[in-house]
PDB file of C-alpha atoms in Angstrom:
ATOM      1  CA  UNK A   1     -11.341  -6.805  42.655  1.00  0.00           C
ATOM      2  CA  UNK A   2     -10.509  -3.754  44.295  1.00  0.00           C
ATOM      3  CA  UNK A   3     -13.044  -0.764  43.575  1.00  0.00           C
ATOM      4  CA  UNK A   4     -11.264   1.691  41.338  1.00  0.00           C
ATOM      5  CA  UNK A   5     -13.127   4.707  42.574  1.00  0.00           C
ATOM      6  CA  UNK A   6     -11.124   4.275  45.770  1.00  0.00           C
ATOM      7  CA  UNK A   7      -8.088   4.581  44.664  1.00  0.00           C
ATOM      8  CA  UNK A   8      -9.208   7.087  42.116  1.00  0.00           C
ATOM      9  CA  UNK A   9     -10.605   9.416  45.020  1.00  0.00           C
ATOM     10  CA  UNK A  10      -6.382   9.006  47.154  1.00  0.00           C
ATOM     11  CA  UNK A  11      -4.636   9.470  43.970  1.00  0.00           C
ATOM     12  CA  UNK A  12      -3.232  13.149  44.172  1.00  0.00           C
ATOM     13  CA  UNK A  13      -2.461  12.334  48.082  1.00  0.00           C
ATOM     14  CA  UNK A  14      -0.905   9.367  47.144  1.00  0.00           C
ATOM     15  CA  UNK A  15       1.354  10.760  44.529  1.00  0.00           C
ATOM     16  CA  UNK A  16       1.783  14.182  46.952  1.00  0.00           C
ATOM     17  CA  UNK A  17       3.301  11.966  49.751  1.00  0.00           C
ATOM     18  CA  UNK A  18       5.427  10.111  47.175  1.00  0.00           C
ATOM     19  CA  UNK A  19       6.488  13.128  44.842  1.00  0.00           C
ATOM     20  CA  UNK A  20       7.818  14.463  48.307  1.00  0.00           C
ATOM     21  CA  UNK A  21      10.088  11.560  49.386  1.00  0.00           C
ATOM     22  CA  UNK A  22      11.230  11.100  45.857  1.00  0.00           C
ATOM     23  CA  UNK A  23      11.389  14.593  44.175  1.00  0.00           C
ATOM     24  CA  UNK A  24      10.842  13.102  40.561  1.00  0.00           C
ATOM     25  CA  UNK A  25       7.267  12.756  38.833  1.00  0.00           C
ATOM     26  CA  UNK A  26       8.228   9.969  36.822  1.00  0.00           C
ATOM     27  CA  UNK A  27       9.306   7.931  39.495  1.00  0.00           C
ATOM     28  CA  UNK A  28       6.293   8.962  41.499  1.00  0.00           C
ATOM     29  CA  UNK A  29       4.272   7.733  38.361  1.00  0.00           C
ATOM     30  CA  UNK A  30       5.988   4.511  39.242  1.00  0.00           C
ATOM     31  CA  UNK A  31       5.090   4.397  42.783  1.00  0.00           C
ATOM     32  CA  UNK A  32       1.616   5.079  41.636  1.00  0.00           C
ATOM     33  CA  UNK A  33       1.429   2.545  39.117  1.00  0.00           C
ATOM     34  CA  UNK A  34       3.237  -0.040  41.573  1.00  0.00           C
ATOM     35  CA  UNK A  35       0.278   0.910  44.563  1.00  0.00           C
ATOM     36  CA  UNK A  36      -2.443  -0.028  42.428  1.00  0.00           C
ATOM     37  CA  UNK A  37      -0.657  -3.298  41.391  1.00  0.00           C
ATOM     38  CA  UNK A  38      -0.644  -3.794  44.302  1.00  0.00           C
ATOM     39  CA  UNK A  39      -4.100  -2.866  45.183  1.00  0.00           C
ATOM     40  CA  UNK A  40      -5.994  -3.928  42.250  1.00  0.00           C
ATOM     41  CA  UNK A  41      -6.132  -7.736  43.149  1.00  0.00           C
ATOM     42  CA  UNK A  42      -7.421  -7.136  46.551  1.00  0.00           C
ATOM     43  CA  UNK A  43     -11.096  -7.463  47.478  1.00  0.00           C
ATOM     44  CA  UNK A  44     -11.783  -4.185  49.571  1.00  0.00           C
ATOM     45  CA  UNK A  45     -14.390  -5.223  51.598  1.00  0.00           C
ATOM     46  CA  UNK A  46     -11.596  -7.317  53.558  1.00  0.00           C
ATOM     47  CA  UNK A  47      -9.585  -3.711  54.083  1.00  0.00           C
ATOM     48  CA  UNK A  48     -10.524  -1.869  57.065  1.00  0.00           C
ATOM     49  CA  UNK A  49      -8.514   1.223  56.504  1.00  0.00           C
ATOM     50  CA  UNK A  50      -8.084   1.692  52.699  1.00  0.00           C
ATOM     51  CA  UNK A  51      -6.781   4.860  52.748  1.00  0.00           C
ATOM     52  CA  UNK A  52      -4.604   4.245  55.535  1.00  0.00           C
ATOM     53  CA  UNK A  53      -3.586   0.552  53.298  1.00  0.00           C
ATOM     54  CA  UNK A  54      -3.127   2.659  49.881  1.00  0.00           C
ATOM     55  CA  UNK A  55      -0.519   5.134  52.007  1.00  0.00           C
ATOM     56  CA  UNK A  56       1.014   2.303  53.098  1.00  0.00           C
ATOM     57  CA  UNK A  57       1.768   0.622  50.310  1.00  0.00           C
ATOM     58  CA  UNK A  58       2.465   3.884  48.404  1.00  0.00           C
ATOM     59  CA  UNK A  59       5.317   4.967  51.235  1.00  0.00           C
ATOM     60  CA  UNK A  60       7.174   1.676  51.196  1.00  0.00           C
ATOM     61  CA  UNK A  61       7.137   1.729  47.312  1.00  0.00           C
ATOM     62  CA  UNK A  62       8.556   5.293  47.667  1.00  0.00           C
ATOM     63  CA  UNK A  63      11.170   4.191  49.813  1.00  0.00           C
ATOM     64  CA  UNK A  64      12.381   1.030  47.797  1.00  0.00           C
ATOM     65  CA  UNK A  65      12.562   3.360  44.628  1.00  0.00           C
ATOM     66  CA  UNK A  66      14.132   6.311  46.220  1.00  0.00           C
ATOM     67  CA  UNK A  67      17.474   4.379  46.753  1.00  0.00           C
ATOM     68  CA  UNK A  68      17.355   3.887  42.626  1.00  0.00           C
ATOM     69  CA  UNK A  69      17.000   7.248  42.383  1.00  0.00           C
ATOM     70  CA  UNK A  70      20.373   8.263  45.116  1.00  0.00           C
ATOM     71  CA  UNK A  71      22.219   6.059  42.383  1.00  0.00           C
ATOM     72  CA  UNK A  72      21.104   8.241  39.570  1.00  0.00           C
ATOM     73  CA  UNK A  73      22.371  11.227  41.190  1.00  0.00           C
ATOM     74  CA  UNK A  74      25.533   9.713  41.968  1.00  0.00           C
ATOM     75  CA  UNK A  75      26.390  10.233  38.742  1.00  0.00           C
ATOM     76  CA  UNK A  76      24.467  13.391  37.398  1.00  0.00           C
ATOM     77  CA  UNK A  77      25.930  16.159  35.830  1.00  0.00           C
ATOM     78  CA  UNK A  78      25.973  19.400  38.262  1.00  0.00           C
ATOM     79  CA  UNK A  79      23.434  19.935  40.778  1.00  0.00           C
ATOM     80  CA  UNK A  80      20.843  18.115  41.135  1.00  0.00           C
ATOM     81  CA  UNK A  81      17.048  20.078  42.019  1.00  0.00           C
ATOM     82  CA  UNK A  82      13.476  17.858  42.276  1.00  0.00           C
ATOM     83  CA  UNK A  83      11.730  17.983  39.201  1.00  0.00           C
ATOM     84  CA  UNK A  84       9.347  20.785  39.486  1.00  0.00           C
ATOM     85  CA  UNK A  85       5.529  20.779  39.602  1.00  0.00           C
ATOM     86  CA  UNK A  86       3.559  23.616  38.542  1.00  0.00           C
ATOM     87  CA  UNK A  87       0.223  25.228  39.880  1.00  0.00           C
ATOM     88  CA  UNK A  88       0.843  23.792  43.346  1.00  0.00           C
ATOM     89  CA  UNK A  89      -0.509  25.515  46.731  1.00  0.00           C
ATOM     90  CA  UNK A  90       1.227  27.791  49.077  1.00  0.00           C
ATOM     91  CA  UNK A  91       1.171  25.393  51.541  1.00  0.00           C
ATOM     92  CA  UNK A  92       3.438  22.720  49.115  1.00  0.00           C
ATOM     93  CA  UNK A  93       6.860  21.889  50.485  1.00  0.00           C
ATOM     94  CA  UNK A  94       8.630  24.733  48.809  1.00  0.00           C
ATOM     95  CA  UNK A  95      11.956  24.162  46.327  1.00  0.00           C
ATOM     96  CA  UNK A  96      13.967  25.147  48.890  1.00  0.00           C
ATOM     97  CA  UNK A  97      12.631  22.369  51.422  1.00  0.00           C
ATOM     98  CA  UNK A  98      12.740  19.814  49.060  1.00  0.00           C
ATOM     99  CA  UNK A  99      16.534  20.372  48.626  1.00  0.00           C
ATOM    100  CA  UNK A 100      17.094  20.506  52.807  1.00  0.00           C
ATOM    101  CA  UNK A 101      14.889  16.965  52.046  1.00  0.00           C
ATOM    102  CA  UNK A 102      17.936  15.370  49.677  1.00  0.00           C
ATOM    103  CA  UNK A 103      19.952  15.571  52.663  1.00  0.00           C
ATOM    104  CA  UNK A 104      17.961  13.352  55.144  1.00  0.00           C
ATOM    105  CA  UNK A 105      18.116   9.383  55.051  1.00  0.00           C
ATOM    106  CA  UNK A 106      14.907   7.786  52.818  1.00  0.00           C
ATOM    107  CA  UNK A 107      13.699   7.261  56.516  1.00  0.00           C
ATOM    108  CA  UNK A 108      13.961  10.248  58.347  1.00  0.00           C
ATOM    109  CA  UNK A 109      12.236  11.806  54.942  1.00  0.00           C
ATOM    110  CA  UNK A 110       9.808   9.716  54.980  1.00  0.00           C
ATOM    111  CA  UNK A 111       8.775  10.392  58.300  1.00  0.00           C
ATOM    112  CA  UNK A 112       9.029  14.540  58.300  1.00  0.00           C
ATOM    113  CA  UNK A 113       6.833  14.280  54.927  1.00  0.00           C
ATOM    114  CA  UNK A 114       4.051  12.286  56.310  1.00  0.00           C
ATOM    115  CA  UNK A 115       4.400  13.895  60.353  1.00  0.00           C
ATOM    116  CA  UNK A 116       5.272  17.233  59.529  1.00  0.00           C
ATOM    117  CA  UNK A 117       3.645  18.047  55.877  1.00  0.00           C
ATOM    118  CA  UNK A 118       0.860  16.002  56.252  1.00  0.00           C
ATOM    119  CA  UNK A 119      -0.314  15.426  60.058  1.00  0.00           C
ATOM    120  CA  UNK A 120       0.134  11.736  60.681  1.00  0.00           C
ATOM    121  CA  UNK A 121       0.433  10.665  64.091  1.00  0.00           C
ATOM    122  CA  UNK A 122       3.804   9.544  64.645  1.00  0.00           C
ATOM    123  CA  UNK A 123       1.872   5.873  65.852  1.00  0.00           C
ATOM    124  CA  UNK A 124       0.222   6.106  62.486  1.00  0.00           C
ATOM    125  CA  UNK A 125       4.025   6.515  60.814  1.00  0.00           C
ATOM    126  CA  UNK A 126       4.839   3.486  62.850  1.00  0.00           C
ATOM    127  CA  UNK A 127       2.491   1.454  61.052  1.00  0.00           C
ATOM    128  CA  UNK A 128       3.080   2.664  58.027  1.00  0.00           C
ATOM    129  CA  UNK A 129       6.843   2.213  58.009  1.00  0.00           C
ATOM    130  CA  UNK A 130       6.997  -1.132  60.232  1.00  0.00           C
ATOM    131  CA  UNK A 131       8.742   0.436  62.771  1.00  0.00           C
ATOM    132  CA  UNK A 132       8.774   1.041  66.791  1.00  0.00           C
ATOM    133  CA  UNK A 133       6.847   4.150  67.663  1.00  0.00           C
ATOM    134  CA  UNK A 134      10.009   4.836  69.902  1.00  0.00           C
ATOM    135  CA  UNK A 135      12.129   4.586  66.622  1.00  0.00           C
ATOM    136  CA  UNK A 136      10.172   7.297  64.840  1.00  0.00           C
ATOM    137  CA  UNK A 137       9.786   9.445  67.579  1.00  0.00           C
ATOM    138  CA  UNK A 138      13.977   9.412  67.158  1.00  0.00           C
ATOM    139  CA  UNK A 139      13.986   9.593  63.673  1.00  0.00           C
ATOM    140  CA  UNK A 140      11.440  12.801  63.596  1.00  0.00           C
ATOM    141  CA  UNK A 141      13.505  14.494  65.970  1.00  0.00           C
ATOM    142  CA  UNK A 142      16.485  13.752  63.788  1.00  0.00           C
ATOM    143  CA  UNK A 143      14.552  14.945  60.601  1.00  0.00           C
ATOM    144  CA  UNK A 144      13.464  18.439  62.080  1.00  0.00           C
ATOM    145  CA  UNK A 145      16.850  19.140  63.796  1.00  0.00           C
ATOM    146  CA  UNK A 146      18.427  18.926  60.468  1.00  0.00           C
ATOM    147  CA  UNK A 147      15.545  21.021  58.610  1.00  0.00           C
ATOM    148  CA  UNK A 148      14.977  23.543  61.161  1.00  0.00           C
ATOM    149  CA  UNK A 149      18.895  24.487  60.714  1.00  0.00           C
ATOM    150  CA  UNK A 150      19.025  23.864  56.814  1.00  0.00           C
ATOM    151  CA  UNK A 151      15.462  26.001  56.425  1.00  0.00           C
ATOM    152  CA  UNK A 152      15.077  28.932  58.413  1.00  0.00           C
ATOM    153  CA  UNK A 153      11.267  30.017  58.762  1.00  0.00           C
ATOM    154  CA  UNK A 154      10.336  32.994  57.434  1.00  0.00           C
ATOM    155  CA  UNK A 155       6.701  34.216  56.139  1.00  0.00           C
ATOM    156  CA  UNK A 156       6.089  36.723  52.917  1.00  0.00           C
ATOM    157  CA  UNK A 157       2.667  37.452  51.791  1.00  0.00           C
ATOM    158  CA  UNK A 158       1.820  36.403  48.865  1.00  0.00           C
ATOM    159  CA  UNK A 159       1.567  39.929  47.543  1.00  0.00           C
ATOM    160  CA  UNK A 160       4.924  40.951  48.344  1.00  0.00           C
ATOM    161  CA  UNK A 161       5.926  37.211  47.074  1.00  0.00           C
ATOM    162  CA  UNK A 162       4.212  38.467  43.252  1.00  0.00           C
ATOM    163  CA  UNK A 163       5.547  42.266  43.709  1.00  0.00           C
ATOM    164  CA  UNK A 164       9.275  41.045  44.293  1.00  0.00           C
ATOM    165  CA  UNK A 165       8.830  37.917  41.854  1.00  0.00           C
ATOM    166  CA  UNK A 166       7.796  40.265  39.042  1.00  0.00           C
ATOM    167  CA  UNK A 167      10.866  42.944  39.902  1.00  0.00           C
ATOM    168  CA  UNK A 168      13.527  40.505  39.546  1.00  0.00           C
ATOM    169  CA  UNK A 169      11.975  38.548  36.262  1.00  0.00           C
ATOM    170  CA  UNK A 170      12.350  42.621  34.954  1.00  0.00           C
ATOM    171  CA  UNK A 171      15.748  42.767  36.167  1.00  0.00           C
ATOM    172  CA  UNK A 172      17.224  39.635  34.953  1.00  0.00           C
ATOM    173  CA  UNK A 173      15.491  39.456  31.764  1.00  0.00           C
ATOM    174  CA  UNK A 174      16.385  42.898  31.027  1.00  0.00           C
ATOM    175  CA  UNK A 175      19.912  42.731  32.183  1.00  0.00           C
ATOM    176  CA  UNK A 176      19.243  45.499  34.871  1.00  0.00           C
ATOM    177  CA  UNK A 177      22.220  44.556  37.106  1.00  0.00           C
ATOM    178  CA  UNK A 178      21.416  47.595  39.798  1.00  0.00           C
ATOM    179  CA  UNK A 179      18.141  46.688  40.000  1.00  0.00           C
ATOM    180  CA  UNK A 180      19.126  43.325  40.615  1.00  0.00           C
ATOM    181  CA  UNK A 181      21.312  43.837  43.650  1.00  0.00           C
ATOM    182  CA  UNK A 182      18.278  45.856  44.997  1.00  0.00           C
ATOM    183  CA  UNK A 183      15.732  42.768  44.473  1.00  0.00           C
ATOM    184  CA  UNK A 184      18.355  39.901  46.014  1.00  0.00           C
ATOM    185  CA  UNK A 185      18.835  39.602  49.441  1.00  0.00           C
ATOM    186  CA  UNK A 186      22.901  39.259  50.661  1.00  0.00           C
ATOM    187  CA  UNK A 187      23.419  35.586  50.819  1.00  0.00           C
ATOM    188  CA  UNK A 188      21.169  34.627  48.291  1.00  0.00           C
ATOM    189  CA  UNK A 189      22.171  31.452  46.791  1.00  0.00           C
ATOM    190  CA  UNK A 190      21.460  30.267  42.755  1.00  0.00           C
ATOM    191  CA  UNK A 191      21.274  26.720  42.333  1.00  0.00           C
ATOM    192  CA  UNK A 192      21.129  25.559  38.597  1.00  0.00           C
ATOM    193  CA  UNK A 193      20.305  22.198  37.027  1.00  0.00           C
ATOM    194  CA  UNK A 194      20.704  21.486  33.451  1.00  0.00           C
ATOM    195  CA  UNK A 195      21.404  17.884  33.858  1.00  0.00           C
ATOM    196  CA  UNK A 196      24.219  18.162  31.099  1.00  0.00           C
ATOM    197  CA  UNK A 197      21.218  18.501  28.816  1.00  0.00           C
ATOM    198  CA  UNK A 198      19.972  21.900  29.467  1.00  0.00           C
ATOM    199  CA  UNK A 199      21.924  25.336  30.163  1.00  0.00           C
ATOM    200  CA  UNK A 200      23.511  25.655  33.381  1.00  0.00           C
ATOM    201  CA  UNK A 201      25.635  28.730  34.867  1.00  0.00           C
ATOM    202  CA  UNK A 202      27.720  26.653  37.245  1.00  0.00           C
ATOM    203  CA  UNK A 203      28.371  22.711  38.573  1.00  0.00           C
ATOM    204  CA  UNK A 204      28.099  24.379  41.997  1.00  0.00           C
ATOM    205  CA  UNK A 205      25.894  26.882  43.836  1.00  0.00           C
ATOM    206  CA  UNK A 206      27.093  30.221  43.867  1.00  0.00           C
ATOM    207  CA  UNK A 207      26.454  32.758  46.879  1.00  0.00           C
ATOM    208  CA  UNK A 208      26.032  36.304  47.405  1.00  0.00           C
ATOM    209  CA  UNK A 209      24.307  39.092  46.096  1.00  0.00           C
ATOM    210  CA  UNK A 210      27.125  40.751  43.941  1.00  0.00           C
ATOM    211  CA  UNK A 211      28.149  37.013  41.799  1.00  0.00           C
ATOM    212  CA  UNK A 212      24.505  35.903  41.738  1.00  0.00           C
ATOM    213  CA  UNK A 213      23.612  39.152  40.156  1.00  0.00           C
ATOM    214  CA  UNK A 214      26.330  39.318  37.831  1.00  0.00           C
ATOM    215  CA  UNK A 215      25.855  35.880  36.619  1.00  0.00           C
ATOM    216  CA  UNK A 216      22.094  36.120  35.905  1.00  0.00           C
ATOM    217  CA  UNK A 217      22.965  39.422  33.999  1.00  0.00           C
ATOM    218  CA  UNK A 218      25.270  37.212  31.882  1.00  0.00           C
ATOM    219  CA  UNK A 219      22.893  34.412  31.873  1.00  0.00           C
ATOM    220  CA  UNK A 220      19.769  36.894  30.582  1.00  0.00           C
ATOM    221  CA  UNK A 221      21.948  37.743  27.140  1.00  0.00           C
ATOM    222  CA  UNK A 222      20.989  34.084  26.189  1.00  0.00           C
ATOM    223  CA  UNK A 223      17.666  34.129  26.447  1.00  0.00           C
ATOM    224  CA  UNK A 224      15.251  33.891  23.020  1.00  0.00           C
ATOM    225  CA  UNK A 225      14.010  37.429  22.272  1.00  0.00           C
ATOM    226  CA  UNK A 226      10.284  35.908  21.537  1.00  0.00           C
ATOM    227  CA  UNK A 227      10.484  33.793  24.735  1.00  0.00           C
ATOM    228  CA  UNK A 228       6.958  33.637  26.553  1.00  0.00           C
ATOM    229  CA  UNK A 229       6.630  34.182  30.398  1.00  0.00           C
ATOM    230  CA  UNK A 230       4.087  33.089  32.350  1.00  0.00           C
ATOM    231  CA  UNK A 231       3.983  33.367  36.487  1.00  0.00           C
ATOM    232  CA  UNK A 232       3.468  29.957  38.041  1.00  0.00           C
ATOM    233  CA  UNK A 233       3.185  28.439  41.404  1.00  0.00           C
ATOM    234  CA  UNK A 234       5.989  25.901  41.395  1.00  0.00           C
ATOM    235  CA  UNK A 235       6.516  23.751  44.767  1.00  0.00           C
ATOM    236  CA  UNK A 236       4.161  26.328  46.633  1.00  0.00           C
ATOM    237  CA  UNK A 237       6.614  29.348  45.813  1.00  0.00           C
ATOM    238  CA  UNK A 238       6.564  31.885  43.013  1.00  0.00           C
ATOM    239  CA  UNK A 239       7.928  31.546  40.187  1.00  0.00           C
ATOM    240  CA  UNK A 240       8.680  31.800  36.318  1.00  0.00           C
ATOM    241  CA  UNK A 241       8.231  29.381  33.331  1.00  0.00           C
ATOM    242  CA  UNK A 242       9.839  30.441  30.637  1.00  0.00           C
ATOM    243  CA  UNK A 243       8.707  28.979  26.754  1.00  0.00           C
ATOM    244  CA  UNK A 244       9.786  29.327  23.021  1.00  0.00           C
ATOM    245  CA  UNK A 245       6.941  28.072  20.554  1.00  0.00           C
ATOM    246  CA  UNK A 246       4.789  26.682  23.495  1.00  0.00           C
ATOM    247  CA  UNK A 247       7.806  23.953  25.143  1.00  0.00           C
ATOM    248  CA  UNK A 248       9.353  24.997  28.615  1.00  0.00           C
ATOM    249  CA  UNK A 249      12.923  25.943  28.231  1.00  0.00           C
ATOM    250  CA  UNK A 250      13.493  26.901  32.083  1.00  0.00           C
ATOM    251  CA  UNK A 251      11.608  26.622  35.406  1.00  0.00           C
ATOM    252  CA  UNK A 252      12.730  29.961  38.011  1.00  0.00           C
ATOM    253  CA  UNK A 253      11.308  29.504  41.202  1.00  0.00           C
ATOM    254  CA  UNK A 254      12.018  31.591  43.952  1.00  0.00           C
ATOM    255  CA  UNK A 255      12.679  31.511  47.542  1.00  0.00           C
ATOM    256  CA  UNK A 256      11.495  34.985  48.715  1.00  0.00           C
ATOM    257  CA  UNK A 257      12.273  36.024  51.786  1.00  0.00           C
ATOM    258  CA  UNK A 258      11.870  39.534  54.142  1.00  0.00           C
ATOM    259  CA  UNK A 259      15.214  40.842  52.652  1.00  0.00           C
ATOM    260  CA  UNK A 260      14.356  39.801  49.100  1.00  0.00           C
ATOM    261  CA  UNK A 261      15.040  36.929  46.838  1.00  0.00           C
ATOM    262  CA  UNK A 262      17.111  34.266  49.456  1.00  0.00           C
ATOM    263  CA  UNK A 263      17.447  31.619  46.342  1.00  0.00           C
ATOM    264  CA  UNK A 264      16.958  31.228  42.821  1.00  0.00           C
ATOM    265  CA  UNK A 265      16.273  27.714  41.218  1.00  0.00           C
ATOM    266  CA  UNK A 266      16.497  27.091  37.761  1.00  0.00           C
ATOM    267  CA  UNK A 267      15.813  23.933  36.523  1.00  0.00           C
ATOM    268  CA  UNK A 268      16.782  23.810  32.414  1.00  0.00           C
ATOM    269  CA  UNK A 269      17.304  20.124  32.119  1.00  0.00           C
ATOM    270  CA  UNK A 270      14.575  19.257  29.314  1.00  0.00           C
ATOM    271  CA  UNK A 271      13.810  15.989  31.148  1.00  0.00           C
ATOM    272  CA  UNK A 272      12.447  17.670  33.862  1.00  0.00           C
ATOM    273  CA  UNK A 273      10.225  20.224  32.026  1.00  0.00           C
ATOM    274  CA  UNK A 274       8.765  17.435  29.891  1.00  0.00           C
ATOM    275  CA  UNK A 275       6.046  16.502  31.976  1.00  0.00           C
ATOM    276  CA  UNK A 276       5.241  20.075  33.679  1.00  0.00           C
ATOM    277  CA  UNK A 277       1.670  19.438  35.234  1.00  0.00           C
TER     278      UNK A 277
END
């Protein structure tokens, strides 16, 4: 039998590399529980490369479930955000890459998560995928092309990322709609998903400062007068979790850029605040 303290010790990278390709923890769980399936029966000392073997397996898991998961949002009510993860570092794909990710084939995602959020060689991905190294060479230029003009790159501090987090949680929650227009930056974007389950202020993103700000002044009338805040790391960027009697009722991350808040995410759907980590 496989030792269990191995995969023990490549847990949290496994489930970081497949959390990233499918944007859901409980199909991640899955994956997870599928990997050591799959890895359980083996007798180690005939592995070379365990990690590399447990990545392996893990990836092409990933891959088979993330087509069940493109059928589930086939059909999902309004937009559709990963599920978020809380207390993550700054160096976590952010919200906002994660959505540029939902755009990309399961392949080309697979190989920008592994090449460009986690180092691997591009030979390595090879491996790892079954593929030519020529092949994803072409699909990790494909991949960046379409995130580098999806996602432009920008740097904040992390103390200007707090200072503007904390004005606009005033603003919203207090219904300041001035101070709001000051805090967003001009084509900021809300996305909202409530799955048909949770609150949610529109089927489709809205853009611009002015209707972004007027809806979240509308939006902040709703909200529980005893509700709890607490500032979270969420997908490496700042952001809000907002509870009522200790259970989540919304998830606000931010995408703060040099000109303010760029995009507000609110996730509301209770299905994807039911297993906050």
């Amino acid at each position: 039998m496989a030792d269990t303290r191995t995969f023990v010790a490549h847990r949290e990278l496994l489930f970081s590399i497949a959390y990233n390709i499918l944007g859901t923890v409980a199909d991640t769980e899955d994956v997870l529980q599928e990997t050591w399936l799959s890895w359980a029966p083996r007798d180690e000392s005939t592995i070379e490369n365990p990690r590399a073997y447990l990545v392996r397996v893990a990836v092409n898991h990933a891959l088979a479930r993330r087509e069940a998961v493109n059928r589930r949002k086939e059909t999902y009510v309004g937009q559709w955000l990963p599920e978020p993860v809380v207390d993550t570092e700054p160096t976590d794909p952010s919200m906002a890459l994660l959505v540029v990710l939902e755009t990309l084939s399961p392949a080309e995602r697979a190989v920008f998560v592994l090449h460009e959020v986690f180092g691997y060689a591009l030979a390595e991905i090879a491996d790892v995928l079954g593929r030519t190294p020529a092949a994803v060479r072409q699909l990790a230029h494909r991949a960046r092309e379409h995130v580098h003009a999806r996602r432009p790159r920008y740097r904040v501090d992390p103390r200007t990322q707090r200072e503007v987090t904390e004005r606009f949680v005033a603003a919203a929650l207090g219904g300041d709609l001035a101070a709001l227009l000051r805090v967003l930056a001009p084509d900021v974007t809300l996305r909202t998903d409530g799955g048909g389950k949770g609150p949610a202020t529109s089927p489709l993103p809205v853009h611009g400062r002015e209707d972004v700000a007027r809806l979240l002044v509308a939006v902040s009338r709703g909200v529980p007068p005893d509700a709890d805040l607490r500032f979270r790391r969420v997908n490496g960027d700042p952001a809000v979790v907002l509870l009522a009697g200790g259970h989540p009722l919304a998830v606000l991350v931010l995408d703060v850029s040099p000109e303010g808040v760029a995009g507000v995410y609110s996730v509301t759907n209770p299905d994807k605040l039911a297993r906050l980590r």
